[in-house]
Each structure stands twice: as structure tokens, then as C-alpha cells.
PDB file of C-alpha atoms in Angstrom:
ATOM      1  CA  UNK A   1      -1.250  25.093 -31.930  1.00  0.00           C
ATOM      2  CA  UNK A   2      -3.055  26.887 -34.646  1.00  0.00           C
ATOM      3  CA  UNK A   3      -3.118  25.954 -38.087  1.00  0.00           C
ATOM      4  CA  UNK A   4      -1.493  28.688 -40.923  1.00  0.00           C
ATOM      5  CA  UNK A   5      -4.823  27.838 -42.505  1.00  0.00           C
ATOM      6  CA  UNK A   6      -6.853  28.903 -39.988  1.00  0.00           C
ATOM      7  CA  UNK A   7      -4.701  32.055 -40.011  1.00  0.00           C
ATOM      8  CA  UNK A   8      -4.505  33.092 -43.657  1.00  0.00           C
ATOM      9  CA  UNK A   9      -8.014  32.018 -44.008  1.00  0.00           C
ATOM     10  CA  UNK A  10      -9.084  34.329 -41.430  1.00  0.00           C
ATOM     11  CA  UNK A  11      -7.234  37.379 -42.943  1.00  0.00           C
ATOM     12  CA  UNK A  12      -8.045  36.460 -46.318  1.00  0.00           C
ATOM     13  CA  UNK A  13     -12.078  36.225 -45.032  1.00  0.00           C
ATOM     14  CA  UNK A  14     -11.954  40.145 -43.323  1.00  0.00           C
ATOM     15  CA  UNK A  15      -9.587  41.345 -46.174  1.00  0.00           C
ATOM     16  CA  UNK A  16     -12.898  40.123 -48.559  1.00  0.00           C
ATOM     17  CA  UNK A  17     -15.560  41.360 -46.370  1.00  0.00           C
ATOM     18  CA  UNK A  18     -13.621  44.620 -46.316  1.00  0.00           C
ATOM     19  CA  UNK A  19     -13.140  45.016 -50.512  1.00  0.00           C
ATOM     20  CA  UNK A  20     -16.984  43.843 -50.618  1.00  0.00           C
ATOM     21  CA  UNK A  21     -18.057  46.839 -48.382  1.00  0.00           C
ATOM     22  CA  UNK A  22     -16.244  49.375 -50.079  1.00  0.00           C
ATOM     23  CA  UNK A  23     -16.769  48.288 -53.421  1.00  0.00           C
ATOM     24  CA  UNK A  24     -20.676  48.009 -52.098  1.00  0.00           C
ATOM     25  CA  UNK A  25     -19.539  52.030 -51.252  1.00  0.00           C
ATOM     26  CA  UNK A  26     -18.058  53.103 -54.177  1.00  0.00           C
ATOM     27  CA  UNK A  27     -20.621  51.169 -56.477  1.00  0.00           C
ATOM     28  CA  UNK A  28     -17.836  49.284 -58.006  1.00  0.00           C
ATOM     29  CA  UNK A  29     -19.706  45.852 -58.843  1.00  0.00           C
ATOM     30  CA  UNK A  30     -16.110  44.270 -59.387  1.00  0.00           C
ATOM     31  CA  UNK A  31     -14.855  45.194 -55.976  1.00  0.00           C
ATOM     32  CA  UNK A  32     -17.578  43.673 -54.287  1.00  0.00           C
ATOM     33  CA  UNK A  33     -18.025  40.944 -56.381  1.00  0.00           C
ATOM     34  CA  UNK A  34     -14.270  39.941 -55.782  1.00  0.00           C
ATOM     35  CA  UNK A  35     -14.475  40.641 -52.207  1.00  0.00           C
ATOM     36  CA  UNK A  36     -17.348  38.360 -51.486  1.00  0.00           C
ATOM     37  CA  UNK A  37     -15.035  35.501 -53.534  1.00  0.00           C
ATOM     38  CA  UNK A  38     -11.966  36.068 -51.941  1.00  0.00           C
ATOM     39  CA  UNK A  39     -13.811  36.101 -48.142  1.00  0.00           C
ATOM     40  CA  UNK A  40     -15.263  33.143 -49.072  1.00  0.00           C
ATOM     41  CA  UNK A  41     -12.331  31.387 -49.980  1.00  0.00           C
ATOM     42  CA  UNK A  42     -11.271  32.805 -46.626  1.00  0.00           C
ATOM     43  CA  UNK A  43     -13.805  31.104 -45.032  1.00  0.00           C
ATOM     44  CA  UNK A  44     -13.377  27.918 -46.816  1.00  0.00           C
ATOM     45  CA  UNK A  45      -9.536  27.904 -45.720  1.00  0.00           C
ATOM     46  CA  UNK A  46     -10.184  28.260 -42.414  1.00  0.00           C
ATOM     47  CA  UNK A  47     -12.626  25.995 -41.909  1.00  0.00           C
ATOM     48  CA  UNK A  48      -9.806  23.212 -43.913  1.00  0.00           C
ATOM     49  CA  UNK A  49      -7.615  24.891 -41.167  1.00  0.00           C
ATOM     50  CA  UNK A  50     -10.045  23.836 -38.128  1.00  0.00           C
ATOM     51  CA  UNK A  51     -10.334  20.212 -39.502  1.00  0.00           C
ATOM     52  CA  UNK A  52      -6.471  19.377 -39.788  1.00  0.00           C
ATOM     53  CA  UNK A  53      -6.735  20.894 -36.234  1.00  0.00           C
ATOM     54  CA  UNK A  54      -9.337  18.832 -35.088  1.00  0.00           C
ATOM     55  CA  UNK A  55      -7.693  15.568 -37.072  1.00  0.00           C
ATOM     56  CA  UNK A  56      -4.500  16.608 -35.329  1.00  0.00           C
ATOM     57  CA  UNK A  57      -6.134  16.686 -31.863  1.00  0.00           C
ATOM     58  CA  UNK A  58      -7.768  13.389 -31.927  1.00  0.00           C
ATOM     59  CA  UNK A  59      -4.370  11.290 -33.251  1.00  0.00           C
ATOM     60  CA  UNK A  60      -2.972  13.105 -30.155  1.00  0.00           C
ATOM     61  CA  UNK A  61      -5.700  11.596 -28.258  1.00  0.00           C
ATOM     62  CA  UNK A  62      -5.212   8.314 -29.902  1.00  0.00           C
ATOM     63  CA  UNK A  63      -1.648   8.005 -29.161  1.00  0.00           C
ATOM     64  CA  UNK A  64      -2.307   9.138 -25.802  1.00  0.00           C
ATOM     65  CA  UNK A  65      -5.101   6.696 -24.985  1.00  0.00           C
ATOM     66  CA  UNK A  66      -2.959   3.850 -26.930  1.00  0.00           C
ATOM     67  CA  UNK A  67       0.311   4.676 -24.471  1.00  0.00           C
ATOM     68  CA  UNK A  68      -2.020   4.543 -21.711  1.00  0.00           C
ATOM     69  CA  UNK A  69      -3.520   1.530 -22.160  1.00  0.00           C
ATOM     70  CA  UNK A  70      -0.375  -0.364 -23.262  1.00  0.00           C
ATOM     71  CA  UNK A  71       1.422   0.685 -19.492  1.00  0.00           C
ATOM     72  CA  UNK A  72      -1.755  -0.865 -17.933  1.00  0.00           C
ATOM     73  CA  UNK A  73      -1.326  -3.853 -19.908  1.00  0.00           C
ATOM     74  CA  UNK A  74       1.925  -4.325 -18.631  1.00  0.00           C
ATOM     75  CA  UNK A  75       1.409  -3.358 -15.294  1.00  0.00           C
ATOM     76  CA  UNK A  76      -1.528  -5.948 -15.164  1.00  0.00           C
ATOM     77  CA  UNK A  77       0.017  -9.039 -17.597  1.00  0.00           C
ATOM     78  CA  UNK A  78       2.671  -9.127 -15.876  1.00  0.00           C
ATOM     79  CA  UNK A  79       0.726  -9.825 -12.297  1.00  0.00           C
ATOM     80  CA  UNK A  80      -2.136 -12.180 -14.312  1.00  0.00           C
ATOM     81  CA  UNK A  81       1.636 -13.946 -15.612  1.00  0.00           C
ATOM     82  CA  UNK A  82       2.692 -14.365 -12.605  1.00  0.00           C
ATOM     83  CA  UNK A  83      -0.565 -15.428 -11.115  1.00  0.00           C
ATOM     84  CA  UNK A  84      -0.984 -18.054 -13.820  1.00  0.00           C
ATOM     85  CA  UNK A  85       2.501 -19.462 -13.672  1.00  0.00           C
ATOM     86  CA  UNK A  86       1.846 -20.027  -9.794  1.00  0.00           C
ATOM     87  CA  UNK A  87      -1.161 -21.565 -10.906  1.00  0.00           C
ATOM     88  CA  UNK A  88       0.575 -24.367 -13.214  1.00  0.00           C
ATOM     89  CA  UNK A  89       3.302 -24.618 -10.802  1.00  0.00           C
ATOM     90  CA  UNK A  90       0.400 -25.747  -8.137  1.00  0.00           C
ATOM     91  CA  UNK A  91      -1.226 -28.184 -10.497  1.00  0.00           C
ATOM     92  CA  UNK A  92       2.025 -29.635 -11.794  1.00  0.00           C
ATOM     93  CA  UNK A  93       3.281 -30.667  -7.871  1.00  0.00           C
ATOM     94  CA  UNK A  94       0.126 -31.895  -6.756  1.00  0.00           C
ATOM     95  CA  UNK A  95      -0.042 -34.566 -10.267  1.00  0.00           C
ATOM     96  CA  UNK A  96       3.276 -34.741 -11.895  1.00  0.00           C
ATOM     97  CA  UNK A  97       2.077 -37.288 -13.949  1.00  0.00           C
ATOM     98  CA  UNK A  98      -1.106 -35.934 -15.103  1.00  0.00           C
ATOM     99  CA  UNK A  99       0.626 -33.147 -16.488  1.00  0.00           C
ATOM    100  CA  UNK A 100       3.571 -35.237 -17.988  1.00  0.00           C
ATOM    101  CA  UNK A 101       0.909 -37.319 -20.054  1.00  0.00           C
ATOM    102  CA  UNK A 102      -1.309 -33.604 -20.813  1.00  0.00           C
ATOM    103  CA  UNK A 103       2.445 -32.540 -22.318  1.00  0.00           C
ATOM    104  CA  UNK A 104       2.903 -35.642 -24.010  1.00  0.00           C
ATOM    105  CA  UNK A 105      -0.357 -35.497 -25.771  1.00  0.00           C
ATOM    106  CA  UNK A 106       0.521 -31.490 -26.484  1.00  0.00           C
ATOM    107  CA  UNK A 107       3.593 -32.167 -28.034  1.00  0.00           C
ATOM    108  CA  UNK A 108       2.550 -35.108 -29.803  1.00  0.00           C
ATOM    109  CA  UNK A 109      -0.564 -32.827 -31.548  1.00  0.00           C
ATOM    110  CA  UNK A 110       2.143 -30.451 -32.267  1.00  0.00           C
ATOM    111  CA  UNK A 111       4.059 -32.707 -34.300  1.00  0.00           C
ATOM    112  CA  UNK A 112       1.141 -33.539 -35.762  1.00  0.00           C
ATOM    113  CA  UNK A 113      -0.115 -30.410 -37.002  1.00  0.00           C
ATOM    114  CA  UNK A 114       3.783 -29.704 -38.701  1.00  0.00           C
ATOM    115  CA  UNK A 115       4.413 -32.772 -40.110  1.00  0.00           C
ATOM    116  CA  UNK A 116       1.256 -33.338 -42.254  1.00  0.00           C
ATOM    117  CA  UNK A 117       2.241 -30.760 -44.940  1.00  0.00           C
TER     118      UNK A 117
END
């Protein structure tokens, strides 16, 4: 979509370049004088116009990349979740009490850490 800036500033730069040639024509000094202002402000405006296009584009981009990468994220935590919960499941059944004492000593630093405000 194109900016109103980009618009107006066009119009505003060919409505200047046209008052600057015929005041160039007529010799009017004042005419051209104006008409070189008001096509640069023309100019000026739709340049502004191109960057809040520009700005606009990229936070599209952004947002698009961001909702990309989050889907992938789930897609994959959920398997590497999975995976790892298999994992601790394994280890716990093959030495219950190895991982009684590691959740002992977990919950015990745990306390720790909260109780010595």
C-alpha cells in the first residue's frame, strides 16, 4: 500500500516544477522561486512517505519472521520435550534410587535458596 505522503508529495513536487517553469517563462522571479520551494517540499514529503513505507514493510517482515519462528519452536519443543522426558523416564527405572537421593539433594537446595532471606 502506498503512503498519502508519497502521493501528495509527488503532486505537490510536479505542481512546483510546473510553477518554476512558467514563472522561469514569464520572468516572474516569484513564481519560480515558489515553485522550486513548494517541489521541494514535494520531494521532501515523499521521500518521509517512502520511509514510513519502508518502516512499515520491515515490522511486517518482523512479525512475519517472529510467527514463523515461534510455530517451529513449537513444532520442535514439543518433540525435544518429549524426547527428554523419555530420557528421565529411562534413567529414573534403571536407578530409582540414584535419582530419589539427586531429588532429595534438589529439593533440599531449594529450600535452601528460599529460606535464607
Amino acid at each position: 500500500m502506498v503512503d498519502t505522503d508519497r502521493i501528495v508529495g509527488t503532486a505537490k513536487d510536479l505542481g512546483g516544477r510546473v510553477q518554476g517553469a512558467v514563472g522561469d517563462a514569464l520572468g516572474s522571479q516569484g513564481d519560480s522561486v515558489e515553485g522550486r520551494f513548494r517541489a521541494a517540499q514535494g520531494r521532501a514529503q515523499d521521500a518521509y512517505g517512502q520511509a514510513k513505507d519502508t518502516v512499515r514493510d520491515v515490522a511486517d517482515n518482523v512479525s512475519d519472521y517472529a510467527g514463523d519462528a515461534y510455530d517451529r519452536i513449537q513444532d520442535r519443543g514439543g518433540a525435544y520435550f518429549r524426547d527428554g522426558t523419555r530420557a528421565v523416564e529411562t534413567r529414573v527405572e534403571e536407578n530409582p534410587f540414584i535419582a530419589l537421593v539427586l531429588a532429595g539433594a534438589v529439593g533440599y537446595g531449594l529450600a535452601l535458596l528460599l529460606h535464607r532471606r
